[in-house]
Structure formats: C-alpha cells, structure tokens
Coordinates of C-alpha atoms in Angstrom, one line a residue:
M1 CA 9.7 7.7 18.7
V2 CA 7.9 7.0 15.4
V3 CA 7.1 3.6 14.0
A4 CA 7.1 3.7 10.2
A5 CA 8.0 0.1 9.4
G6 CA 5.4 -1.2 6.9
L7 CA 4.7 -4.9 7.5
A8 CA 7.3 -5.0 10.3
S9 CA 5.2 -2.5 12.3
A10 CA 2.8 -5.1 13.7
P11 CA 5.5 -7.5 15.2
L12 CA 7.6 -4.6 16.4
L13 CA 4.6 -3.2 18.4
A14 CA 3.2 -6.4 19.8
P15 CA 5.6 -6.6 22.7
L16 CA 4.3 -3.1 23.7
G17 CA 0.8 -4.5 23.9
L18 CA -0.3 -2.8 20.6
R19 CA -1.6 -5.2 18.1
L20 CA -2.3 -3.4 14.8
P21 CA -4.3 -5.3 12.1
I22 CA -1.8 -4.7 9.3
H23 CA -1.7 -7.5 6.8
P24 CA 0.3 -8.3 3.6
V25 CA -1.4 -7.7 0.3
T26 CA 0.6 -8.8 -2.7
G27 CA 0.9 -6.4 -5.7
Y28 CA 2.5 -6.7 -9.1
S29 CA 4.2 -4.4 -11.6
L30 CA 5.9 -4.6 -15.0
S31 CA 8.5 -2.0 -15.9
Y32 CA 9.2 -1.6 -19.6
P33 CA 12.3 0.2 -21.0
L34 CA 11.0 2.7 -23.4
G35 CA 14.0 2.9 -25.8
R36 CA 12.5 4.2 -29.0
I37 CA 8.9 4.0 -27.9
P38 CA 7.4 7.4 -27.3
R39 CA 7.1 8.3 -23.6
P40 CA 3.6 9.0 -22.4
S41 CA 3.2 12.5 -21.0
V42 CA 0.7 11.4 -18.3
G43 CA -0.1 8.4 -16.2
A44 CA -3.5 6.8 -16.0
V45 CA -5.6 4.3 -14.1
S46 CA -8.1 1.8 -15.4
I47 CA -10.5 1.2 -12.5
P48 CA -12.3 -1.8 -14.2
H49 CA -9.0 -3.5 -14.8
K50 CA -7.4 -2.5 -11.5
V51 CA -4.3 -1.3 -13.3
A52 CA -2.4 2.0 -13.2
W53 CA 0.5 3.1 -15.4
A54 CA 3.0 5.9 -15.6
A55 CA 6.3 6.8 -17.2
F56 CA 9.4 7.3 -14.9
G57 CA 12.3 8.6 -17.0
Q58 CA 12.8 6.0 -19.7
T59 CA 10.7 3.4 -18.0
L60 CA 6.9 2.8 -18.4
R61 CA 5.5 1.0 -15.4
F62 CA 2.2 -0.9 -15.2
T63 CA 1.1 -1.9 -11.7
G64 CA -2.0 -3.6 -10.4
F65 CA -4.0 -6.2 -8.6
A66 CA -4.0 -7.2 -5.0
D67 CA -3.9 -10.6 -3.5
V68 CA -4.2 -11.1 0.3
G69 CA -1.1 -13.0 1.6
Q70 CA 1.4 -14.7 -0.6
P71 CA -0.1 -16.3 -3.8
G72 CA 1.1 -19.5 -5.3
P73 CA 3.2 -19.6 -8.5
G74 CA 0.2 -20.2 -10.7
K75 CA -1.6 -17.1 -9.5
I76 CA 1.6 -15.1 -9.8
E77 CA 2.0 -16.2 -13.4
Q78 CA -1.7 -15.4 -14.2
R79 CA -1.3 -11.9 -12.7
F80 CA 1.8 -11.0 -14.7
A81 CA 0.2 -12.4 -17.9
A82 CA -2.9 -10.3 -17.4
L83 CA -0.8 -7.2 -16.7
Q84 CA 1.3 -7.8 -19.8
R85 CA -1.9 -8.3 -22.0
F86 CA -3.2 -5.0 -20.6
A87 CA 0.0 -3.1 -21.2
E88 CA 0.2 -4.4 -24.8
Q89 CA -3.4 -3.3 -25.4
V90 CA -2.8 0.2 -24.1
C91 CA 0.6 0.5 -25.8
P92 CA 0.9 -2.0 -28.7
Q93 CA 4.6 -0.9 -29.2
L94 CA 5.4 -2.9 -26.1
Q95 CA 4.7 -6.2 -27.8
G96 CA 8.0 -8.2 -27.8
V97 CA 9.6 -5.8 -25.2
T98 CA 10.9 -7.7 -22.1
A99 CA 9.6 -6.1 -18.9
M100 CA 11.1 -6.3 -15.5
Q101 CA 8.7 -8.0 -13.1
W102 CA 8.2 -6.9 -9.5
L103 CA 6.1 -8.7 -6.9
G104 CA 5.8 -7.2 -3.4
Q105 CA 3.7 -7.1 -0.3
R106 CA 2.1 -3.9 0.8
P107 CA 1.1 -3.3 4.5
M108 CA -2.7 -3.0 4.4
T109 CA -5.4 -2.2 6.9
R110 CA -9.0 -3.4 6.3
D111 CA -10.3 0.1 5.6
N112 CA -7.2 1.0 3.5
L113 CA -6.3 3.9 5.8
P114 CA -3.0 4.0 7.6
F115 CA -2.5 4.2 11.4
L116 CA -1.3 7.8 11.9
G117 CA -0.7 9.8 15.0
I118 CA -0.5 9.1 18.7
C119 CA -1.4 5.7 20.3
Q120 CA -1.7 4.2 23.8
V121 CA 2.1 3.9 24.2
R122 CA 3.7 7.0 25.7
N123 CA 5.9 9.0 23.3
L124 CA 5.2 6.7 20.4
L125 CA 3.7 8.0 17.1
L126 CA 2.4 5.7 14.3
N127 CA 2.9 6.2 10.6
C128 CA 2.2 2.7 9.2
G129 CA -0.2 0.6 7.2
H130 CA -0.4 2.8 4.1
G131 CA -0.7 -0.1 1.7
A132 CA -0.4 0.7 -2.0
M133 CA -0.6 4.4 -1.3
G134 CA 2.6 4.6 0.8
W135 CA 4.6 6.6 -1.7
T136 CA 1.6 8.8 -2.5
M137 CA 0.9 9.6 1.1
A138 CA 4.5 9.8 2.3
C139 CA 5.0 13.6 2.3
G140 CA 1.6 14.3 3.9
S141 CA 2.1 11.6 6.5
A142 CA 5.6 12.9 7.3
R143 CA 4.2 16.5 7.7
I144 CA 1.6 15.2 10.1
V145 CA 4.2 13.3 12.2
S146 CA 6.5 16.3 12.2
D147 CA 3.7 18.6 13.3
L148 CA 2.9 16.2 16.2
V149 CA 6.5 15.9 17.2
A150 CA 6.8 19.7 17.2
G151 CA 3.6 20.1 19.2
R152 CA 1.7 21.7 16.3
Q153 CA -1.9 20.9 15.3
P154 CA -1.9 18.8 12.1
A155 CA -3.7 20.2 9.1
I156 CA -6.3 17.3 9.1
D157 CA -8.4 15.5 11.6
L158 CA -6.6 12.3 12.6
A159 CA -9.7 10.5 14.0
P160 CA -10.1 8.3 10.9
Y161 CA -6.5 7.2 11.3
R162 CA -6.6 6.3 15.1
W163 CA -4.8 3.2 16.3
D164 CA -8.0 2.1 18.1
R165 CA -10.6 2.8 15.3
Y166 CA -11.7 -0.8 14.9
G167 CA -12.9 -0.8 18.6
L168 CA -11.0 -4.0 19.3
F169 CA -8.4 -2.5 21.6
G170 CA -8.9 -2.1 25.3
R171 CA -11.5 -4.9 25.4
R172 CA -9.8 -7.7 23.6
G173 CA -6.4 -6.4 22.4
D174 CA -5.3 -9.7 21.0
Q175 CA -8.4 -10.4 18.9
R176 CA -7.8 -10.4 15.2
W177 CA -10.1 -8.3 13.0
S178 CA -12.4 -10.2 10.6
S179 CA -14.2 -9.2 7.5
S180 CA -17.5 -9.7 9.3
R181 CA -17.1 -6.6 11.5

C-alpha cells in the first residue's frame, strides 16, 4: 500500500503508530487570462520576492509566499495585494485585468523534503509531504515508488527522505518536532 495523501497523510497514519510531522503551509496564486496580452515564452522565479510565474495555455499564473497554518483575512488580503503589485510590475499589461485568486495549504515538512519510501509499517510505502514541490516532484516520486513496489533499486539514495530522519521515532513517537531541533 502507498500513502500519498498530502495533509491527510498524518491523520491516516497515526492509528498505525506513525506520526509524521507534516504541517499545513498556506500558499497563494493569481491566474490572469492573457486574452490579447502576449504570452511569455518562459516562466521565472524572483527569489527576493518569493514569487514564481509561468504561462499555462492562455493563463499567466503568479504564485508565492508561505504562511504556516491558516492566516487571517487581513494577512490573506495583504498577500494577494503584494502578489498583484508584483505581477503588474513584471507585466504592466495586467493592470486592470481581473485575476482568479487561489489560496491553498501545502503539506510541508520542516526540512522541505518529502517522506518517500519504506517505513516501520509492513507493506506500506510513503510518498507524502512534498509541500510546494508536489507537482514538480510527482513523476520522480512515482518512479521511486514503482521501483520499490517492483523490487527494483531506486535511482537515488532514499536516506534523506526516510520516515524517521528527525530521530524522534522509536524513542518518543508522539513528540511533535520543534524549530529548535
């Protein structure tokens, strides 16, 4: 069996004695219809602004920021306003264009690496906690899981993705991780 359930992974696994530190981190995106606006040929990322953008068909999407948990309405409004200002700076033709807003929670681990591979529960494989990189890592993670199911050696070392990498399990399995560790 494979658990690949995003934020639902932690509560699904708890009855099996496996407590994974996967936490919700809220992300934001604005999707603009391009219409007559020229479609960018490549996407880009602004590290200082924590914003990425790319065109998908006739849509230009800007995505960014990360807030732990569920932010309040004021913070949400601030984030969308900042994302809109950034989008209009990068692409001034977007001024006055109404964007579709998206707000969602991503399943994050404290080191931003997913849990991938075997765990303490017999016949159970993990593929969860990918955070904002879920779509990016989906094909590679699926290949690793399919290799494990088929009994093949995965192409990469899975030690960094182990279920017990934080050293909490086996000693105090119900302890929550903290930023001080």
